[in-house]
Short mmCIF file of C-alpha atoms in Angstrom, two decimals:
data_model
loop_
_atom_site.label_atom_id
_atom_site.label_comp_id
_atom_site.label_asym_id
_atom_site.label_seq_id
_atom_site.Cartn_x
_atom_site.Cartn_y
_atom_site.Cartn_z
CA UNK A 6 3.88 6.46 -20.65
CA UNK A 7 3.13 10.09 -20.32
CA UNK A 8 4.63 12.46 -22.65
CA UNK A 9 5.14 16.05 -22.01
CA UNK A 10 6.50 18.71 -24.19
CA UNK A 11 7.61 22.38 -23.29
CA UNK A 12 8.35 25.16 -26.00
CA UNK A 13 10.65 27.54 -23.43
CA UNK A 14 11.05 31.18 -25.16
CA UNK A 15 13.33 34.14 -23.99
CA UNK A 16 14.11 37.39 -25.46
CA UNK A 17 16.17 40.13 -24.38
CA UNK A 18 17.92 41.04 -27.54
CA UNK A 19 14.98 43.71 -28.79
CA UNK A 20 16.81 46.38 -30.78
CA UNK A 21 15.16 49.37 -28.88
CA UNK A 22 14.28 48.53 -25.59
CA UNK A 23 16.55 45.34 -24.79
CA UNK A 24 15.75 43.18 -21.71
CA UNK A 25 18.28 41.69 -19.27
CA UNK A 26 16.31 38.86 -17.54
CA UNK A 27 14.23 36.76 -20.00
CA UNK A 28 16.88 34.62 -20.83
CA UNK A 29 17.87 33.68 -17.52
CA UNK A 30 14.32 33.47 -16.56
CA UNK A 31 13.83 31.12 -19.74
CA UNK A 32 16.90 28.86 -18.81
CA UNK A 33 16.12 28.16 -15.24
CA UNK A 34 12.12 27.23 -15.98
CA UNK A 35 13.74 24.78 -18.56
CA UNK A 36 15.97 23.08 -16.15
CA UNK A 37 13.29 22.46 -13.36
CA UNK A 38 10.59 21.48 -16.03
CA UNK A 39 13.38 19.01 -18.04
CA UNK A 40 13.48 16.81 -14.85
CA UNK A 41 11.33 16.18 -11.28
CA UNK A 42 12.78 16.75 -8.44
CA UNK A 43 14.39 12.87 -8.19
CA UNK A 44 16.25 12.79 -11.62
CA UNK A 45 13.66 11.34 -13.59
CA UNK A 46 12.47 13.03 -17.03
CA UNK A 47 9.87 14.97 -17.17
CA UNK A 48 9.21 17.42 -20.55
CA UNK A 49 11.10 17.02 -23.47
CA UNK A 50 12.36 21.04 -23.48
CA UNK A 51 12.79 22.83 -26.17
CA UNK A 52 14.43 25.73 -25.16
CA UNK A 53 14.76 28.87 -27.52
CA UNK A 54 16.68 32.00 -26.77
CA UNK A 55 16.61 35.42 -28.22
CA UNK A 56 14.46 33.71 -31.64
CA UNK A 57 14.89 36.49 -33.81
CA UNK A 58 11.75 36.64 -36.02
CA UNK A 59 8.11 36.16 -35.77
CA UNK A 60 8.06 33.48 -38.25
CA UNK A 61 10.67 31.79 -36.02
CA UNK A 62 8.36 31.39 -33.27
CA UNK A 63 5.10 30.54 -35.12
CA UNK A 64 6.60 27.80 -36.57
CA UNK A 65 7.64 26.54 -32.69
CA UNK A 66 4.60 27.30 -31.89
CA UNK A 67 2.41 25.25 -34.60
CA UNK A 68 4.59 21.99 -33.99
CA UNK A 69 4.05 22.33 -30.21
CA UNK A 70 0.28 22.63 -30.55
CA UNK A 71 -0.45 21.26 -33.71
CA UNK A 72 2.24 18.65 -33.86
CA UNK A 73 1.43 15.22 -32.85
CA UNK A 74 -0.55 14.03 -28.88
CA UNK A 75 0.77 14.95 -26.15
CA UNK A 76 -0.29 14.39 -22.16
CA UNK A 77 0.77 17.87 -21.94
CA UNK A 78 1.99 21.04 -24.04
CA UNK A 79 3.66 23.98 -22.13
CA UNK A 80 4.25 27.47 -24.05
CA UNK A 81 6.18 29.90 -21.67
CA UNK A 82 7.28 32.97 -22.69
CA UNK A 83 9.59 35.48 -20.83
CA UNK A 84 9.85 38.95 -22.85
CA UNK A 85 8.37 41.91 -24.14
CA UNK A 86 4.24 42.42 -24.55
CA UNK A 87 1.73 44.58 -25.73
CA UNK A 88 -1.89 45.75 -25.38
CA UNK A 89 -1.90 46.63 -29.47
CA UNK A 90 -4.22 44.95 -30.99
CA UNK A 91 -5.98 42.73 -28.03
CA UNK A 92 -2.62 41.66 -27.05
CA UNK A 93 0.89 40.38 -29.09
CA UNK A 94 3.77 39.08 -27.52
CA UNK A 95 6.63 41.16 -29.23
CA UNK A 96 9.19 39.46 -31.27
CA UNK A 97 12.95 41.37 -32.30
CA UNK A 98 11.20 41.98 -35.99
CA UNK A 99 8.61 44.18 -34.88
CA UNK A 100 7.62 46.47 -37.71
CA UNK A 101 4.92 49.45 -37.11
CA UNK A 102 1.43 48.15 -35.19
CA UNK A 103 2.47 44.29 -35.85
CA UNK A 104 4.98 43.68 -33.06
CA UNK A 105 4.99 40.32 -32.91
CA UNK A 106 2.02 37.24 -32.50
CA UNK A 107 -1.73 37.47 -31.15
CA UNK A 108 -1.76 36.63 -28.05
CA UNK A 109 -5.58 35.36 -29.48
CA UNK A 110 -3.65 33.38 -32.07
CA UNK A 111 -1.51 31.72 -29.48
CA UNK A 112 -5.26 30.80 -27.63
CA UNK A 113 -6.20 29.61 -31.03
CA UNK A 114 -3.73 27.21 -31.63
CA UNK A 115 -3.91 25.70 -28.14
CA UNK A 116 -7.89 25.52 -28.82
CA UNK A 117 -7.42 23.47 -31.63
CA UNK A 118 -4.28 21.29 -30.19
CA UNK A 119 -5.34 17.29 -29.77
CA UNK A 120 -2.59 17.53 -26.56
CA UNK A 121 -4.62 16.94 -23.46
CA UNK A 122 -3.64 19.27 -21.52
CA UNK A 123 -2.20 22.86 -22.76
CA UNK A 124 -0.65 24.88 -20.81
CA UNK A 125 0.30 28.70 -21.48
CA UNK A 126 2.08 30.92 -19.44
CA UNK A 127 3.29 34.29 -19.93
CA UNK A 128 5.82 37.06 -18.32
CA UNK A 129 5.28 39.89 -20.40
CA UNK A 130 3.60 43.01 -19.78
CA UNK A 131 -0.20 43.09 -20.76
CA UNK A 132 -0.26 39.12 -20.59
CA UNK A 133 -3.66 39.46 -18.84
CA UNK A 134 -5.23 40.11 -22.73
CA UNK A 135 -4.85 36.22 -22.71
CA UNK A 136 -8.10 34.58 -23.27
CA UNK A 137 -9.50 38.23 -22.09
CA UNK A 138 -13.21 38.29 -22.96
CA UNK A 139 -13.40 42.44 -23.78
CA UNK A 140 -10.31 42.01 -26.27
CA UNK A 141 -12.73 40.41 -28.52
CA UNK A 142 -15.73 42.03 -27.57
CA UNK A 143 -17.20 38.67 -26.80
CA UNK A 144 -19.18 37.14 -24.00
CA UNK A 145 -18.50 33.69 -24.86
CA UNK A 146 -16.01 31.33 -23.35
CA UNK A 147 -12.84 30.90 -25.25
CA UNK A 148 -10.47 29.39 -23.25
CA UNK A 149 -10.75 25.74 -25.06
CA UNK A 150 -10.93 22.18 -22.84
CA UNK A 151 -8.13 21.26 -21.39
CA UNK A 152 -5.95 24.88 -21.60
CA UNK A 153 -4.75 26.66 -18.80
CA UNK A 154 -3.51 30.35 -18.69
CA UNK A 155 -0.78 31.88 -16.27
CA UNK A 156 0.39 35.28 -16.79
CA UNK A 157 2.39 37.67 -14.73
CA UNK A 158 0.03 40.40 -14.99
CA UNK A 159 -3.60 41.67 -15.76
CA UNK A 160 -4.74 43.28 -19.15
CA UNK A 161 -3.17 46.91 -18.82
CA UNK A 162 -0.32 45.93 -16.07
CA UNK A 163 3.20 46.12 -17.47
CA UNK A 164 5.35 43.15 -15.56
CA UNK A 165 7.19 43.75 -13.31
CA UNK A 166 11.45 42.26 -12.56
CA UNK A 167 12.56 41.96 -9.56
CA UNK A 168 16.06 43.73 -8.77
CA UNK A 169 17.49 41.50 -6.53
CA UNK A 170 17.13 37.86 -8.64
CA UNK A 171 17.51 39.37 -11.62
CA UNK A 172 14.00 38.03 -12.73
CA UNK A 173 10.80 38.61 -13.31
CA UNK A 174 8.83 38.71 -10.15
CA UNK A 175 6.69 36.21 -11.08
CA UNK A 176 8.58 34.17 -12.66
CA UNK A 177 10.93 34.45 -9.72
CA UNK A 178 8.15 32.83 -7.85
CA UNK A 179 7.11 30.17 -9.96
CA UNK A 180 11.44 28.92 -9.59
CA UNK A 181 10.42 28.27 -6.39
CA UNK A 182 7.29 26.99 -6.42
CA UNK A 183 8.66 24.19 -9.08
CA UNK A 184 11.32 23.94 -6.67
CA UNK A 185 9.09 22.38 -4.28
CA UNK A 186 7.85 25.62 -2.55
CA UNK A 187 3.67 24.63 -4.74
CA UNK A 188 4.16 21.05 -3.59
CA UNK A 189 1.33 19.48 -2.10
CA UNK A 190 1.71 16.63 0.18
CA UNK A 191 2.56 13.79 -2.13
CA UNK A 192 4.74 15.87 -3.86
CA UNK A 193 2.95 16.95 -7.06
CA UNK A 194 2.97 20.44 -8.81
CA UNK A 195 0.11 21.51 -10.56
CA UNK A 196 -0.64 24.84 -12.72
CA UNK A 197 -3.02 25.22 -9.96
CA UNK A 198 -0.54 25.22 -6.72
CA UNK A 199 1.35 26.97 -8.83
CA UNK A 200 -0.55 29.53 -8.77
CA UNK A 201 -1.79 29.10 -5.08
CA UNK A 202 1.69 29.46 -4.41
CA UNK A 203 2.35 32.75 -6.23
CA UNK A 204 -0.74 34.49 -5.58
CA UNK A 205 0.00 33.80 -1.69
CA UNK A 206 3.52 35.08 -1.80
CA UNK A 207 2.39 38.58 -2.71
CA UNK A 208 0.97 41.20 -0.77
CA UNK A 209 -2.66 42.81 -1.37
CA UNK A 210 -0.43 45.66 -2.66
CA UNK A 211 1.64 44.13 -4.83
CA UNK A 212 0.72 43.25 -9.07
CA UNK A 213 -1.76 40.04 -8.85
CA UNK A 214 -1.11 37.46 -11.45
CA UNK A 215 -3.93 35.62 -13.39
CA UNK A 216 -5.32 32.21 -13.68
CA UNK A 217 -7.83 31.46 -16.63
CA UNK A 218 -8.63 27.51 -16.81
CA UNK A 219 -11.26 25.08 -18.86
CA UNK A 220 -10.31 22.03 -16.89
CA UNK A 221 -11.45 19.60 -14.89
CA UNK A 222 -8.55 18.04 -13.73
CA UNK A 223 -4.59 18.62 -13.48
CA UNK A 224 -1.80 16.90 -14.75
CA UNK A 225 1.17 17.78 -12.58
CA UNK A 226 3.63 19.69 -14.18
CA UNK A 227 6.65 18.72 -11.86
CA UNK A 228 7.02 16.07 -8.94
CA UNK A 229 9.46 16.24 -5.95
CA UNK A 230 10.38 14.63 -2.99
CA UNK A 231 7.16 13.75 -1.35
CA UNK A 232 6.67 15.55 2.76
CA UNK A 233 5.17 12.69 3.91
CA UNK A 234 5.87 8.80 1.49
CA UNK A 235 2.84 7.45 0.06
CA UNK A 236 3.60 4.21 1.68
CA UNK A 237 2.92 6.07 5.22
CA UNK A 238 -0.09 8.31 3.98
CA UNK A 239 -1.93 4.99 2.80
CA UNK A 240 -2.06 4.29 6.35
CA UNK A 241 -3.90 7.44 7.50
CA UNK A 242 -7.14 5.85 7.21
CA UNK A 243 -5.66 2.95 9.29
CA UNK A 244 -4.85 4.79 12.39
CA UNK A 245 -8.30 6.95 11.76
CA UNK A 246 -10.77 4.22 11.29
CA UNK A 247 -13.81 7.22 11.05
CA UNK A 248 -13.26 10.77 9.63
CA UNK A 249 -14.14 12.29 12.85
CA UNK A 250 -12.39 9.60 15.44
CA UNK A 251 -9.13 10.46 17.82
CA UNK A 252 -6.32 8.23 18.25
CA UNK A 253 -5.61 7.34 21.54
CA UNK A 254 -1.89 8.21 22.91
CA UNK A 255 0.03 7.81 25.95
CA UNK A 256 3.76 7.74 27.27
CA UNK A 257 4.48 4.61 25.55
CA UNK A 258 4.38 6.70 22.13
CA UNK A 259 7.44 8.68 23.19
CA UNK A 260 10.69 7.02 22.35
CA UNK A 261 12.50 9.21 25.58
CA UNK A 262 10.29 8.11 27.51
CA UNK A 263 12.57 5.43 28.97
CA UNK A 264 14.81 4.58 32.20
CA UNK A 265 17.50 5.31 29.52
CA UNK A 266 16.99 8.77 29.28
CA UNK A 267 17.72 10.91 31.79
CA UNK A 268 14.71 12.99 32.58
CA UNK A 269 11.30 12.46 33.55
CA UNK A 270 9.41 9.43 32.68
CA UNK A 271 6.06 7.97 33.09
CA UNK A 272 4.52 4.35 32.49
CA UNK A 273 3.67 2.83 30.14
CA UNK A 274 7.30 3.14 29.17
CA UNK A 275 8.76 3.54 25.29
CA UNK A 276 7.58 0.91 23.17
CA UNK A 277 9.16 0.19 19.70
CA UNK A 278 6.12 -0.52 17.66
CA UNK A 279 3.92 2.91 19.07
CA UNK A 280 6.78 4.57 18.43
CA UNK A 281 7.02 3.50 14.94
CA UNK A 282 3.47 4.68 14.97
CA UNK A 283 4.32 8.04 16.73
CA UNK A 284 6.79 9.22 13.88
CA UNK A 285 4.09 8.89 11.16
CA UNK A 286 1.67 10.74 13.13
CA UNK A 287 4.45 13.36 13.81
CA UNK A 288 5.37 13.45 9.71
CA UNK A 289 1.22 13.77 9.42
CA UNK A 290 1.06 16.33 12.24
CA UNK A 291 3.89 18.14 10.87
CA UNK A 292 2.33 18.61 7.16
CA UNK A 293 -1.14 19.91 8.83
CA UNK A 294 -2.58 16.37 8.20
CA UNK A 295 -3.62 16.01 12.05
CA UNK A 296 -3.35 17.75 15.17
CA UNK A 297 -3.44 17.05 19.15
CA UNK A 298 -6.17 17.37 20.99
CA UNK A 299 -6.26 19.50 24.48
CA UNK A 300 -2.19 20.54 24.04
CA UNK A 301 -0.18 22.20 22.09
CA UNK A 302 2.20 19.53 20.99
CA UNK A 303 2.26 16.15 19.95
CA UNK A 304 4.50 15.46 22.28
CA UNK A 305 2.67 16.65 24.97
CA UNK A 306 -0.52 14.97 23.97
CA UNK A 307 1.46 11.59 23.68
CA UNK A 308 3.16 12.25 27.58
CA UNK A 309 -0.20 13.31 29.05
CA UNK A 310 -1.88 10.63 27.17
CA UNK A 311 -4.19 12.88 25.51
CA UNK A 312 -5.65 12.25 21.73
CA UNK A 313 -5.03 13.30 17.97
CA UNK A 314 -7.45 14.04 15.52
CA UNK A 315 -7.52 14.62 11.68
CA UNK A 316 -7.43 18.56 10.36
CA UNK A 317 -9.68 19.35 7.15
CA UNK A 318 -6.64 18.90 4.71
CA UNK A 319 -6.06 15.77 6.81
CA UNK A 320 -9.68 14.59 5.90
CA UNK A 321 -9.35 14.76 2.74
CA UNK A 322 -6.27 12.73 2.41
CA UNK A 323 -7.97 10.71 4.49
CA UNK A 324 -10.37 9.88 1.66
CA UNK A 325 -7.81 9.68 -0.81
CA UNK A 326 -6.10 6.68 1.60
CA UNK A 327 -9.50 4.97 2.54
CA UNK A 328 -10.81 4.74 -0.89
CA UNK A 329 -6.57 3.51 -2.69
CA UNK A 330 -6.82 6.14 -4.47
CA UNK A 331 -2.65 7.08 -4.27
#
């Protein structure tokens, strides 16, 4: 059974420079992370808005990290930051240079966290500093095994909201990428589609977020509705006996290709079990999985009896179906 655990955060009740979107940005990453996209549970959320002191959130943070094993541990944080002293996220008690937690203290405490995979990511301004090797003056690597870092903005970039949502940009972005927009084929989310996904969406122009990892593989942090059903993508490999072989088409593929429909038609007429076949290599075709060969469209390639052949991305599901390993 895997267990996952998220430690949500929001603040926009800061005495002299009060927010207006954490909370809402806090909220809606709770509700996607509580469940996948079909229902089932996913973290056990624990969702805290406008926490008060610094004390307050310490103490969430040591029992996320330091509390007990889990598959994952997710700290997100929507609110004020700053660069004083290599980096704090600020808390409502701010008093003189100490506004709030280390940002290096946070690190620390997902360092030392027996959770397999730990997972912080920040919306603040400065939350670059994270697991920054010049805040510390140090060469060596500090991002501990099995944490991963995503933060709305580099080292000296304040974040930035977005007018029209209401929230941060990037947080904005990762909605919909949890949505289902940093899906992959089957379906799974992972910190690093995430951020695939939200580095893509913005222009050259535009603030870059960062990704920091010490991983070597990913946990997904959400599922959804798969683009194409595992039961059909265990058959690539069937239809494609060789990574670099075509699958032959022709008319018969086409289920309007019959006496039935009223347009042109061409022998061998529609028949039921090719174009069974046909619609997965359509759902394949239409998540970049394969492509036709000599025309533009599958349907064309099936009419004309031409050939389809597997894309890159298609090879390498291809594997992943040839050697069960989905």
């Amino acid at each position: 059974m895997v267990i996952n655990k998220a430690l949500i955060v929001g603040i926009d009740d800061y005495p002299m420079a009060p927010l207006s979107g954490c909370i809402s940005d806090a909220t809606e990453i709770a509700e996607l992370l509580k469940e996948n996209g079909d229902g089932s549970p996913n973290f056990d959320i624990k969702l805290e808005l406008d926490i008060s002191t610094k004390s307050q959130l310490l103490d969430s943070l040591y029992s996320l990290f330091s509390e007990g094993e889990a598959d994952i541990a997710l700290f997100y944080f929507s609110g004020h930051g700053t660069d004083e002293l290599a980096g704090q996220i600020v808390t409502p008690d701010f008093n003189g240079r100490d506004f709030g937690i280390s940002m290096n203290d946070i690190l620390r405490m997902a360092n030392t966290s027996k959770s397999k995979n730990k997972i912080i990511i920040l919306d603040c301004c400065y939350s670059g500093k994270l697991g920054d090797f010049s805040a510390i003056n140090s060469t060596d690597a500090i991002i501990g095994k099995g944490v991963t870092i995503l933060t709305a903005s580099n080292r000296d970039e304040v974040a930035i909201e977005d007018g029209i949502t209401g929230h941060g940009v990037f947080t904005e972005l990762l909605i919909q990428g949890l949505k289902g927009g940093a899906a992959d084929v089957g379906g799974n989310i992972t910190p690093a589609s995430l951020y695939s996904f939200v580095d893509q969406s913005l222009g050259a122009w535009e603030q870059r977020p960062l990704f920091k990892t010490n991983i070597t593989g990913f946990l997904p942090v959400r599922s959804v509705e798969a683009k194409v059903s595992k039961k059909v993508l265990r058959k690539l490999h069937k239809y494609f006996s060789e990574p670099n072989s075509e699958f032959k088409l022709d008319p018969s593929f086409e289920f309007t290709n019959t006496p039935d429909t009223f347009h042109e038609y061409k022998k061998p007429y529609a028949n039921q079990q090719n174009v069974n076949k046909f619609k997965e290599l359509q759902m394949y075709e239409s998540v970049g999985l394969i492509e036709p060969v000599g025309e533009e469209h599958m349907y064309f390639a099936a009419m004309n009896s031409k050939t389809c052949r597997l894309t890159p991305l298609g090879l390498h599901y291809w594997k992943l179906s040839h050697n069960s390993r989905f």
